C-alpha cells in the first residue's frame, strides 16, 4: 500500500470571475521512503496540491489517503491529529513565529507534541541543517535561506511519516 494515494483529485475555488479549476484529476502514488519532486510553472497548482494532501485545504472531489486512511472523510479534529502525528510541512513562506528564536521555533512544537527531550531534538535538527550558530536568533535576524532551514528543521524534527516541502 502506498503511503500517499491520490485519485482523480479536483480542487475548484470560487472567485469574482467565476469558479477556478486549480486541480483537475490528479492521480499519484507515493511509497514510504520515496522522494518525489513536483515540477511545474508558477501558478500551476503545486502549493494547492500540497495543501490538500496536508489536509489544510478540502478537495472538491476525489480521494487522498495517507497510510490507508481516507483524509477527505476526516473531520477537523481528526485531521489536526493526523497532521500533528504524521505530517511535516515546510510552507513556501516559512511561517516561523516571529517572536520566538530559531531554537524555540523548533523545540516548542515538539514540547507541545509531548516529546520528552524536545530541546535536544531541536538542537540536533538545527545542527543537521547547519544552524547551530543561529539558535538564539529571531526569524527577523536570519537570512531567507536560514529561515527556510529553520522551517525545514521544524518540519522533520518530529520524524513525520510524510514530509511536504513547498
Ligand atoms: N483562493 C484562491 N482563489 C482563486 N485562485 C486561487 C486561490 N488559490 C490559488 N489560486 C490560483 O490557483 C493557481 C495555483 O496556485 P498555486 O499557489 O497552487 O500555484 P504554485 O504552482 O504553487 O505556484 P508557485 O510556483 O508560484 O508557488 C494560481 O493560478 C492561483 O492564482
Ligand atoms: Mg507555490
PDB file of C-alpha atoms and ligand atoms in Angstrom:
ATOM      1  CA  UNK A   1       0.000   0.000   0.000  1.00  0.00           C
ATOM      2  CA  UNK A   2       1.478   3.424  -0.917  1.00  0.00           C
ATOM      3  CA  UNK A   3       1.976   5.958   1.895  1.00  0.00           C
ATOM      4  CA  UNK A   4       0.090   8.545  -0.163  1.00  0.00           C
ATOM      5  CA  UNK A   5      -2.610   7.567  -2.651  1.00  0.00           C
ATOM      6  CA  UNK A   6      -4.311  10.311  -4.672  1.00  0.00           C
ATOM      7  CA  UNK A   7      -7.154   9.511  -7.072  1.00  0.00           C
ATOM      8  CA  UNK A   8      -8.976  11.811  -9.501  1.00  0.00           C
ATOM      9  CA  UNK A   9      -8.385  14.809  -7.230  1.00  0.00           C
ATOM     10  CA  UNK A  10     -10.175  18.029  -8.111  1.00  0.00           C
ATOM     11  CA  UNK A  11      -9.966  21.428  -6.437  1.00  0.00           C
ATOM     12  CA  UNK A  12     -12.220  24.233  -7.572  1.00  0.00           C
ATOM     13  CA  UNK A  13     -12.349  27.554  -5.719  1.00  0.00           C
ATOM     14  CA  UNK A  14     -14.813  30.399  -6.219  1.00  0.00           C
ATOM     15  CA  UNK A  15     -13.568  33.786  -7.380  1.00  0.00           C
ATOM     16  CA  UNK A  16     -15.212  37.030  -8.505  1.00  0.00           C
ATOM     17  CA  UNK A  17     -14.524  35.971 -12.117  1.00  0.00           C
ATOM     18  CA  UNK A  18     -16.254  32.601 -11.533  1.00  0.00           C
ATOM     19  CA  UNK A  19     -15.003  29.191 -10.371  1.00  0.00           C
ATOM     20  CA  UNK A  20     -11.273  28.476 -10.806  1.00  0.00           C
ATOM     21  CA  UNK A  21     -10.402  24.838 -11.547  1.00  0.00           C
ATOM     22  CA  UNK A  22      -6.996  24.596  -9.911  1.00  0.00           C
ATOM     23  CA  UNK A  23      -6.574  20.799  -9.788  1.00  0.00           C
ATOM     24  CA  UNK A  24      -8.221  18.701 -12.482  1.00  0.00           C
ATOM     25  CA  UNK A  25      -7.961  14.967 -11.937  1.00  0.00           C
ATOM     26  CA  UNK A  26      -4.638  14.299 -10.205  1.00  0.00           C
ATOM     27  CA  UNK A  27      -3.567  10.654  -9.711  1.00  0.00           C
ATOM     28  CA  UNK A  28      -0.406   9.971  -7.717  1.00  0.00           C
ATOM     29  CA  UNK A  29       1.063   7.238  -5.524  1.00  0.00           C
ATOM     30  CA  UNK A  30       3.993   7.866  -3.200  1.00  0.00           C
ATOM     31  CA  UNK A  31       5.699   4.935  -1.494  1.00  0.00           C
ATOM     32  CA  UNK A  32       7.114   5.005   2.031  1.00  0.00           C
ATOM     33  CA  UNK A  33      10.679   6.310   1.880  1.00  0.00           C
ATOM     34  CA  UNK A  34      10.243   7.625  -1.640  1.00  0.00           C
ATOM     35  CA  UNK A  35      11.295  11.200  -2.507  1.00  0.00           C
ATOM     36  CA  UNK A  36       9.130  12.865  -5.152  1.00  0.00           C
ATOM     37  CA  UNK A  37       9.819  16.234  -6.764  1.00  0.00           C
ATOM     38  CA  UNK A  38       6.818  18.040  -8.203  1.00  0.00           C
ATOM     39  CA  UNK A  39       7.772  20.366 -11.054  1.00  0.00           C
ATOM     40  CA  UNK A  40       5.553  22.870 -12.832  1.00  0.00           C
ATOM     41  CA  UNK A  41       5.269  26.524 -13.830  1.00  0.00           C
ATOM     42  CA  UNK A  42       4.429  29.198 -11.278  1.00  0.00           C
ATOM     43  CA  UNK A  43       0.675  29.184 -10.709  1.00  0.00           C
ATOM     44  CA  UNK A  44       0.217  25.594 -11.942  1.00  0.00           C
ATOM     45  CA  UNK A  45      -1.123  24.301  -8.602  1.00  0.00           C
ATOM     46  CA  UNK A  46       1.816  22.793  -6.702  1.00  0.00           C
ATOM     47  CA  UNK A  47       1.068  24.590  -3.412  1.00  0.00           C
ATOM     48  CA  UNK A  48      -2.646  23.846  -3.812  1.00  0.00           C
ATOM     49  CA  UNK A  49      -1.920  20.120  -4.188  1.00  0.00           C
ATOM     50  CA  UNK A  50       0.338  20.104  -1.114  1.00  0.00           C
ATOM     51  CA  UNK A  51      -2.308  21.916   0.934  1.00  0.00           C
ATOM     52  CA  UNK A  52      -4.916  19.282   0.037  1.00  0.00           C
ATOM     53  CA  UNK A  53      -2.508  16.406   0.801  1.00  0.00           C
ATOM     54  CA  UNK A  54      -1.647  18.077   4.135  1.00  0.00           C
ATOM     55  CA  UNK A  55      -5.345  18.295   4.977  1.00  0.00           C
ATOM     56  CA  UNK A  56      -5.182  22.107   5.173  1.00  0.00           C
ATOM     57  CA  UNK A  57      -7.484  22.548   2.197  1.00  0.00           C
ATOM     58  CA  UNK A  58     -10.584  20.471   1.372  1.00  0.00           C
ATOM     59  CA  UNK A  59     -10.681  18.776  -2.034  1.00  0.00           C
ATOM     60  CA  UNK A  60     -13.743  19.441  -4.178  1.00  0.00           C
ATOM     61  CA  UNK A  61     -13.834  15.776  -5.237  1.00  0.00           C
ATOM     62  CA  UNK A  62     -11.616  12.723  -5.482  1.00  0.00           C
ATOM     63  CA  UNK A  63      -9.669  10.960  -2.774  1.00  0.00           C
ATOM     64  CA  UNK A  64      -6.443  11.318  -0.818  1.00  0.00           C
ATOM     65  CA  UNK A  65      -5.397   8.594   1.571  1.00  0.00           C
ATOM     66  CA  UNK A  66      -2.461   8.631   3.915  1.00  0.00           C
ATOM     67  CA  UNK A  67      -1.355   5.230   5.225  1.00  0.00           C
ATOM     68  CA  UNK A  68      -4.683   3.797   4.076  1.00  0.00           C
ATOM     69  CA  UNK A  69      -6.697   6.456   5.931  1.00  0.00           C
ATOM     70  CA  UNK A  70      -9.013   8.450   3.661  1.00  0.00           C
ATOM     71  CA  UNK A  71      -8.292  12.055   4.758  1.00  0.00           C
ATOM     72  CA  UNK A  72     -11.038  13.559   2.616  1.00  0.00           C
ATOM     73  CA  UNK A  73     -13.549  11.957   5.021  1.00  0.00           C
ATOM     74  CA  UNK A  74     -11.986  13.058   8.342  1.00  0.00           C
ATOM     75  CA  UNK A  75     -13.435  15.866  10.462  1.00  0.00           C
ATOM     76  CA  UNK A  76     -11.303  18.869  11.516  1.00  0.00           C
ATOM     77  CA  UNK A  77     -10.214  17.332  14.836  1.00  0.00           C
ATOM     78  CA  UNK A  78      -9.143  14.064  13.246  1.00  0.00           C
ATOM     79  CA  UNK A  79      -7.314  15.971  10.501  1.00  0.00           C
ATOM     80  CA  UNK A  80      -5.454  18.094  13.055  1.00  0.00           C
ATOM     81  CA  UNK A  81      -4.417  14.944  14.944  1.00  0.00           C
ATOM     82  CA  UNK A  82      -3.228  13.273  11.733  1.00  0.00           C
ATOM     83  CA  UNK A  83      -1.199  16.350  10.759  1.00  0.00           C
ATOM     84  CA  UNK A  84       0.356  16.595  14.222  1.00  0.00           C
ATOM     85  CA  UNK A  85       1.336  12.924  14.350  1.00  0.00           C
ATOM     86  CA  UNK A  86       2.147  12.017  10.743  1.00  0.00           C
ATOM     87  CA  UNK A  87       2.838  15.051   8.548  1.00  0.00           C
ATOM     88  CA  UNK A  88       5.602  17.677   8.473  1.00  0.00           C
ATOM     89  CA  UNK A  89       5.151  20.757   6.325  1.00  0.00           C
ATOM     90  CA  UNK A  90       7.635  23.354   5.088  1.00  0.00           C
ATOM     91  CA  UNK A  91       5.498  26.219   3.820  1.00  0.00           C
ATOM     92  CA  UNK A  92       6.528  28.242   0.789  1.00  0.00           C
ATOM     93  CA  UNK A  93       6.544  31.355   3.031  1.00  0.00           C
ATOM     94  CA  UNK A  94       8.097  29.521   6.061  1.00  0.00           C
ATOM     95  CA  UNK A  95       5.519  30.739   8.659  1.00  0.00           C
ATOM     96  CA  UNK A  96       8.027  30.875  11.516  1.00  0.00           C
ATOM     97  CA  UNK A  97       6.797  32.511  14.721  1.00  0.00           C
ATOM     98  CA  UNK A  98       8.495  35.941  14.672  1.00  0.00           C
ATOM     99  CA  UNK A  99       8.725  36.384  18.457  1.00  0.00           C
ATOM    100  CA  UNK A 100      10.430  33.025  19.059  1.00  0.00           C
ATOM    101  CA  UNK A 101      14.115  32.207  18.483  1.00  0.00           C
ATOM    102  CA  UNK A 102      15.202  29.603  15.918  1.00  0.00           C
ATOM    103  CA  UNK A 103      15.577  27.051  18.725  1.00  0.00           C
ATOM    104  CA  UNK A 104      12.149  27.849  20.184  1.00  0.00           C
ATOM    105  CA  UNK A 105      10.507  27.611  16.747  1.00  0.00           C
ATOM    106  CA  UNK A 106      11.700  24.007  16.519  1.00  0.00           C
ATOM    107  CA  UNK A 107      11.552  22.955  20.193  1.00  0.00           C
ATOM    108  CA  UNK A 108       8.173  24.323  21.259  1.00  0.00           C
ATOM    109  CA  UNK A 109       6.115  22.354  18.706  1.00  0.00           C
ATOM    110  CA  UNK A 110       7.978  19.212  19.868  1.00  0.00           C
ATOM    111  CA  UNK A 111       7.151  20.031  23.506  1.00  0.00           C
ATOM    112  CA  UNK A 112       3.500  20.589  22.597  1.00  0.00           C
ATOM    113  CA  UNK A 113       3.519  17.186  20.874  1.00  0.00           C
ATOM    114  CA  UNK A 114       4.718  15.623  24.145  1.00  0.00           C
ATOM    115  CA  UNK A 115       8.273  14.806  23.031  1.00  0.00           C
ATOM    116  CA  UNK A 116      10.339  14.426  26.209  1.00  0.00           C
ATOM    117  CA  UNK A 117      13.813  15.523  25.008  1.00  0.00           C
ATOM    118  CA  UNK A 118      12.421  18.353  22.871  1.00  0.00           C
ATOM    119  CA  UNK A 119      15.308  20.739  23.431  1.00  0.00           C
ATOM    120  CA  UNK A 120      17.992  18.184  22.473  1.00  0.00           C
ATOM    121  CA  UNK A 121      15.973  17.016  19.456  1.00  0.00           C
ATOM    122  CA  UNK A 122      15.526  20.608  18.277  1.00  0.00           C
ATOM    123  CA  UNK A 123      19.252  21.343  18.664  1.00  0.00           C
ATOM    124  CA  UNK A 124      20.114  18.194  16.674  1.00  0.00           C
ATOM    125  CA  UNK A 125      17.657  19.148  13.908  1.00  0.00           C
ATOM    126  CA  UNK A 126      19.100  22.665  13.670  1.00  0.00           C
ATOM    127  CA  UNK A 127      22.619  21.214  13.674  1.00  0.00           C
ATOM    128  CA  UNK A 128      21.621  18.930  10.769  1.00  0.00           C
ATOM    129  CA  UNK A 129      20.675  21.976   8.685  1.00  0.00           C
ATOM    130  CA  UNK A 130      23.887  23.820   9.648  1.00  0.00           C
ATOM    131  CA  UNK A 131      22.322  26.323  12.049  1.00  0.00           C
ATOM    132  CA  UNK A 132      23.992  25.516  15.388  1.00  0.00           C
ATOM    133  CA  UNK A 133      25.375  29.053  15.389  1.00  0.00           C
ATOM    134  CA  UNK A 134      21.933  30.672  14.992  1.00  0.00           C
ATOM    135  CA  UNK A 135      19.957  29.114  17.858  1.00  0.00           C
ATOM    136  CA  UNK A 136      19.106  32.354  19.649  1.00  0.00           C
ATOM    137  CA  UNK A 137      18.377  34.468  16.561  1.00  0.00           C
ATOM    138  CA  UNK A 138      14.824  35.574  15.849  1.00  0.00           C
ATOM    139  CA  UNK A 139      13.470  34.908  12.330  1.00  0.00           C
ATOM    140  CA  UNK A 140      13.828  38.619  11.517  1.00  0.00           C
ATOM    141  CA  UNK A 141      17.550  38.341  12.229  1.00  0.00           C
ATOM    142  CA  UNK A 142      18.015  35.426   9.816  1.00  0.00           C
ATOM    143  CA  UNK A 143      18.522  35.381   6.029  1.00  0.00           C
ATOM    144  CA  UNK A 144      15.822  33.909   3.772  1.00  0.00           C
ATOM    145  CA  UNK A 145      17.744  30.658   3.339  1.00  0.00           C
ATOM    146  CA  UNK A 146      18.411  30.431   7.075  1.00  0.00           C
ATOM    147  CA  UNK A 147      14.692  30.906   7.830  1.00  0.00           C
ATOM    148  CA  UNK A 148      13.907  28.209   5.279  1.00  0.00           C
ATOM    149  CA  UNK A 149      16.324  25.835   7.024  1.00  0.00           C
ATOM    150  CA  UNK A 150      14.707  26.546  10.440  1.00  0.00           C
ATOM    151  CA  UNK A 151      11.345  25.716   8.852  1.00  0.00           C
ATOM    152  CA  UNK A 152      12.849  22.506   7.440  1.00  0.00           C
ATOM    153  CA  UNK A 153      14.278  21.527  10.849  1.00  0.00           C
ATOM    154  CA  UNK A 154      10.898  22.211  12.481  1.00  0.00           C
ATOM    155  CA  UNK A 155       9.170  20.003   9.909  1.00  0.00           C
ATOM    156  CA  UNK A 156      11.452  16.956  10.141  1.00  0.00           C
ATOM    157  CA  UNK A 157      12.324  17.076  13.871  1.00  0.00           C
ATOM    158  CA  UNK A 158       9.170  15.104  14.875  1.00  0.00           C
ATOM    159  CA  UNK A 159      10.124  12.401  12.291  1.00  0.00           C
ATOM    160  CA  UNK A 160       6.850  12.560  10.327  1.00  0.00           C
ATOM    161  CA  UNK A 161       5.826   9.713   8.035  1.00  0.00           C
ATOM    162  CA  UNK A 162       5.261  12.318   5.314  1.00  0.00           C
ATOM    163  CA  UNK A 163       7.343  15.458   4.814  1.00  0.00           C
ATOM    164  CA  UNK A 164       5.838  18.031   2.438  1.00  0.00           C
ATOM    165  CA  UNK A 165       8.295  20.764   1.440  1.00  0.00           C
ATOM    166  CA  UNK A 166       6.918  23.548  -0.720  1.00  0.00           C
TER     167      UNK A 166
HETATM  168  N1  LIG B   1      -8.110  31.044  -3.090  1.00  0.00           N
HETATM  169  C1  LIG B   1      -7.874  31.180  -4.403  1.00  0.00           C
HETATM  170  N2  LIG B   1      -8.754  31.822  -5.212  1.00  0.00           N
HETATM  171  C2  LIG B   1      -8.544  31.928  -6.528  1.00  0.00           C
HETATM  172  N3  LIG B   1      -7.469  31.434  -7.149  1.00  0.00           N
HETATM  173  C3  LIG B   1      -6.569  30.798  -6.412  1.00  0.00           C
HETATM  174  C4  LIG B   1      -6.698  30.634  -4.996  1.00  0.00           C
HETATM  175  N4  LIG B   1      -5.629  29.953  -4.532  1.00  0.00           N
HETATM  176  C5  LIG B   1      -4.862  29.717  -5.606  1.00  0.00           C
HETATM  177  N5  LIG B   1      -5.402  30.235  -6.728  1.00  0.00           N
HETATM  178  C6  LIG B   1      -4.864  30.121  -8.092  1.00  0.00           C
HETATM  179  O1  LIG B   1      -4.554  28.782  -8.332  1.00  0.00           O
HETATM  180  C7  LIG B   1      -3.407  28.661  -9.124  1.00  0.00           C
HETATM  181  C8  LIG B   1      -2.426  27.722  -8.472  1.00  0.00           C
HETATM  182  O2  LIG B   1      -1.846  28.349  -7.334  1.00  0.00           O
HETATM  183  P1  LIG B   1      -0.677  27.648  -6.517  1.00  0.00           P
HETATM  184  O3  LIG B   1      -0.331  28.550  -5.387  1.00  0.00           O
HETATM  185  O4  LIG B   1      -1.106  26.256  -6.161  1.00  0.00           O
HETATM  186  O5  LIG B   1       0.492  27.589  -7.612  1.00  0.00           O
HETATM  187  P2  LIG B   1       2.014  27.105  -7.499  1.00  0.00           P
HETATM  188  O6  LIG B   1       2.213  26.043  -8.545  1.00  0.00           O
HETATM  189  O7  LIG B   1       2.313  26.732  -6.097  1.00  0.00           O
HETATM  190  O8  LIG B   1       2.821  28.414  -7.906  1.00  0.00           O
HETATM  191  P3  LIG B   1       4.281  28.927  -7.431  1.00  0.00           P
HETATM  192  O9  LIG B   1       5.290  28.084  -8.158  1.00  0.00           O
HETATM  193  O10 LIG B   1       4.308  30.338  -7.900  1.00  0.00           O
HETATM  194  O11 LIG B   1       4.360  28.813  -5.949  1.00  0.00           O
HETATM  195  C9  LIG B   1      -2.879  30.085  -9.335  1.00  0.00           C
HETATM  196  O12 LIG B   1      -3.268  30.500 -10.638  1.00  0.00           O
HETATM  197  C10 LIG B   1      -3.564  30.887  -8.268  1.00  0.00           C
HETATM  198  O13 LIG B   1      -3.819  32.203  -8.697  1.00  0.00           O
HETATM  199 MG1  LIG B   2       3.557  27.540  -4.657  1.00  0.00          MG
END
